[in-house]
Tab-separated table of C-alpha atoms in Angstrom:
chain	number	residue	atom	x	y	z
V	1	UNK	CA	-34.371	-112.388	19.589
V	2	UNK	CA	-30.635	-113.016	19.779
V	3	UNK	CA	-28.384	-110.132	20.875
V	4	UNK	CA	-24.632	-109.713	20.987
V	5	UNK	CA	-24.793	-108.349	24.521
V	6	UNK	CA	-23.351	-111.366	26.306
V	7	UNK	CA	-21.687	-111.454	29.717
V	8	UNK	CA	-18.257	-110.510	28.326
V	9	UNK	CA	-19.606	-107.471	26.497
V	10	UNK	CA	-21.573	-106.338	29.544
V	11	UNK	CA	-18.462	-106.751	31.708
V	12	UNK	CA	-16.403	-104.637	29.279
V	13	UNK	CA	-19.189	-102.036	29.084
V	14	UNK	CA	-19.303	-101.793	32.865
V	15	UNK	CA	-15.511	-101.573	33.034
V	16	UNK	CA	-15.516	-98.802	30.433
V	17	UNK	CA	-18.025	-96.784	32.485
V	18	UNK	CA	-16.135	-97.376	35.734
V	19	UNK	CA	-12.785	-96.436	34.173
V	20	UNK	CA	-14.222	-93.223	32.717
V	21	UNK	CA	-15.851	-92.219	36.000
V	22	UNK	CA	-12.758	-93.028	38.040
V	23	UNK	CA	-10.298	-91.240	35.758
V	24	UNK	CA	-12.442	-88.109	35.350
V	25	UNK	CA	-12.974	-87.970	39.116
V	26	UNK	CA	-9.207	-88.079	39.739
V	27	UNK	CA	-8.559	-85.463	37.023
V	28	UNK	CA	-11.210	-83.228	38.584
V	29	UNK	CA	-9.700	-83.660	42.059
V	30	UNK	CA	-6.230	-82.703	40.775
V	31	UNK	CA	-7.411	-79.573	39.000
V	32	UNK	CA	-9.469	-78.489	42.010
V	33	UNK	CA	-6.593	-79.108	44.436
V	34	UNK	CA	-3.871	-77.439	42.369
V	35	UNK	CA	-5.775	-74.672	40.582
V	36	UNK	CA	-9.193	-74.453	42.252
V	37	UNK	CA	-10.722	-75.284	38.878
V	38	UNK	CA	-13.406	-77.947	38.321
V	39	UNK	CA	-12.873	-80.230	35.337
V	40	UNK	CA	-16.148	-79.001	33.790
V	41	UNK	CA	-14.806	-75.426	33.854
V	42	UNK	CA	-11.552	-76.616	32.297
V	43	UNK	CA	-13.555	-78.269	29.508
V	44	UNK	CA	-15.299	-74.956	28.758
V	45	UNK	CA	-11.978	-73.067	28.823
V	46	UNK	CA	-10.367	-75.592	26.437
V	47	UNK	CA	-13.233	-75.352	23.965
V	48	UNK	CA	-13.196	-71.563	24.028
V	49	UNK	CA	-9.396	-71.522	23.837
V	50	UNK	CA	-9.484	-73.655	20.698
V	51	UNK	CA	-12.266	-71.613	19.070
V	52	UNK	CA	-11.603	-68.865	16.559
V	53	UNK	CA	-11.251	-65.640	18.516
V	54	UNK	CA	-11.823	-67.490	21.804
V	55	UNK	CA	-15.581	-67.332	21.337
V	56	UNK	CA	-18.421	-69.735	20.644
V	57	UNK	CA	-22.168	-69.385	20.505
V	58	UNK	CA	-23.673	-70.948	23.603
V	59	UNK	CA	-25.343	-73.563	21.372
V	60	UNK	CA	-21.952	-74.467	19.819
V	61	UNK	CA	-20.340	-74.610	23.245
V	62	UNK	CA	-23.098	-76.934	24.470
V	63	UNK	CA	-22.381	-79.247	21.527
V	64	UNK	CA	-18.626	-79.120	22.173
V	65	UNK	CA	-18.365	-79.778	25.907
V	66	UNK	CA	-17.662	-83.336	26.923
V	67	UNK	CA	-19.568	-83.140	30.173
V	68	UNK	CA	-23.156	-82.289	31.071
V	69	UNK	CA	-24.815	-79.852	28.698
V	70	UNK	CA	-27.855	-79.450	30.908
V	71	UNK	CA	-26.422	-76.864	33.272
V	72	UNK	CA	-24.168	-75.064	30.798
V	73	UNK	CA	-25.913	-71.689	31.099
V	74	UNK	CA	-25.550	-71.700	34.890
V	75	UNK	CA	-21.986	-72.970	34.624
V	76	UNK	CA	-21.057	-70.138	32.237
V	77	UNK	CA	-22.738	-67.643	34.581
V	78	UNK	CA	-20.563	-68.884	37.467
V	79	UNK	CA	-17.468	-68.709	35.261
V	80	UNK	CA	-18.453	-65.186	34.250
V	81	UNK	CA	-18.679	-64.150	37.913
V	82	UNK	CA	-15.196	-65.625	38.390
V	83	UNK	CA	-13.944	-63.491	35.475
V	84	UNK	CA	-12.944	-66.438	33.273
V	85	UNK	CA	-15.518	-65.894	30.520
V	86	UNK	CA	-17.733	-63.101	29.293
V	87	UNK	CA	-21.072	-63.279	27.562
V	88	UNK	CA	-21.766	-61.146	24.527
V	89	UNK	CA	-24.925	-60.690	22.505
V	90	UNK	CA	-24.812	-61.853	18.910
V	91	UNK	CA	-25.191	-58.836	16.626
V	92	UNK	CA	-26.833	-60.737	13.752
V	93	UNK	CA	-29.151	-62.855	15.937
V	94	UNK	CA	-30.898	-61.152	18.858
V	95	UNK	CA	-31.558	-64.538	20.488
V	96	UNK	CA	-27.940	-65.708	20.207
V	97	UNK	CA	-25.279	-65.284	22.861
V	98	UNK	CA	-21.543	-65.858	22.699
V	99	UNK	CA	-19.358	-67.196	25.475
V	100	UNK	CA	-15.977	-65.474	25.201
V	101	UNK	CA	-12.712	-66.409	26.858
V	102	UNK	CA	-11.342	-63.509	28.922
V	103	UNK	CA	-7.680	-62.718	29.540
V	104	UNK	CA	-8.049	-64.227	33.026
V	105	UNK	CA	-9.660	-67.309	31.506
V	106	UNK	CA	-6.809	-67.717	29.024
V	107	UNK	CA	-4.292	-67.316	31.874
V	108	UNK	CA	-6.119	-69.953	33.952
V	109	UNK	CA	-6.191	-72.320	30.984
V	110	UNK	CA	-2.409	-71.956	30.538
V	111	UNK	CA	-1.869	-72.616	34.260
V	112	UNK	CA	-4.238	-75.607	34.393
V	113	UNK	CA	-3.228	-77.364	31.155
V	114	UNK	CA	0.042	-78.863	32.462
V	115	UNK	CA	-1.749	-80.313	35.495
V	116	UNK	CA	-4.474	-81.808	33.319
V	117	UNK	CA	-2.013	-83.229	30.790
V	118	UNK	CA	0.090	-84.704	33.600
V	119	UNK	CA	-3.071	-86.299	35.004
V	120	UNK	CA	-3.994	-87.777	31.622
V	121	UNK	CA	-0.515	-89.233	31.371
V	122	UNK	CA	-0.565	-90.685	34.904
V	123	UNK	CA	-4.140	-91.967	34.872
V	124	UNK	CA	-4.442	-93.092	31.245
V	125	UNK	CA	-1.550	-92.892	28.782
V	126	UNK	CA	1.204	-94.419	30.934
V	127	UNK	CA	-0.974	-97.438	31.702
V	128	UNK	CA	-1.400	-98.418	28.058
V	129	UNK	CA	1.074	-99.981	25.653
V	130	UNK	CA	1.342	-98.686	22.094
V	131	UNK	CA	-0.675	-101.732	21.005
V	132	UNK	CA	-3.347	-100.947	23.589
V	133	UNK	CA	-3.587	-97.381	22.289
V	134	UNK	CA	-3.967	-98.575	18.690
V	135	UNK	CA	-6.617	-101.174	19.635
V	136	UNK	CA	-8.506	-98.692	21.795
V	137	UNK	CA	-8.344	-96.104	19.011
V	138	UNK	CA	-9.855	-98.581	16.548
V	139	UNK	CA	-12.585	-99.610	19.012
V	140	UNK	CA	-13.482	-96.014	19.886
V	141	UNK	CA	-13.516	-95.116	16.200
V	142	UNK	CA	-16.096	-97.851	15.626
V	143	UNK	CA	-18.212	-96.552	18.513
V	144	UNK	CA	-18.102	-92.960	17.274
V	145	UNK	CA	-19.125	-93.769	13.698
V	146	UNK	CA	-22.728	-93.068	12.805
V	147	UNK	CA	-24.806	-96.277	13.016
V	148	UNK	CA	-25.832	-95.972	9.366
V	149	UNK	CA	-22.198	-95.626	8.216
V	150	UNK	CA	-21.315	-99.249	9.036
C-alpha cells in the first residue's frame, strides 16, 4: 500500500510537534514567571471569559480547552481553591456542574492577557511573514476540516 507519508512529510510533522511544544513551554514559563499562572489555567480563564456570563458547563469547558482534558476536574478544583473560578450546580440537570469565572479570575485574566499576547507575538507572529501566515492558515484550515468534508 502506497502512502503519502514520505520523509519530507514526516520531517514537517515532527517540526510541527516540536514547534508547538517549544512555543507553549515558553509561553507557560512567561506566564508562571510574571503572573504565577500556568498556561493551562490561562486557557480555562480565557474560555470562561469568552463564555456568556463567564460560565460553562464542565463538559463544554472540557471540549473548549486546548490542553489536556483528562485532568480538568482537578485543575478546576485547584483554580477554585485559588479563588479564580467557582463551581455551581446546574439547576435543570442535577448531574451538571458549571465552572464560573470569579471577579478574581477576571482580574487575573486581564493581568495575564498582555503577557500572553506579547509572548505569542515574540514566539510566533513576529517570526512569520504575511505570506507565511496566509500559507499556514490555509494548511491549518485543511487539517481542521472534517475528513469527510474533503
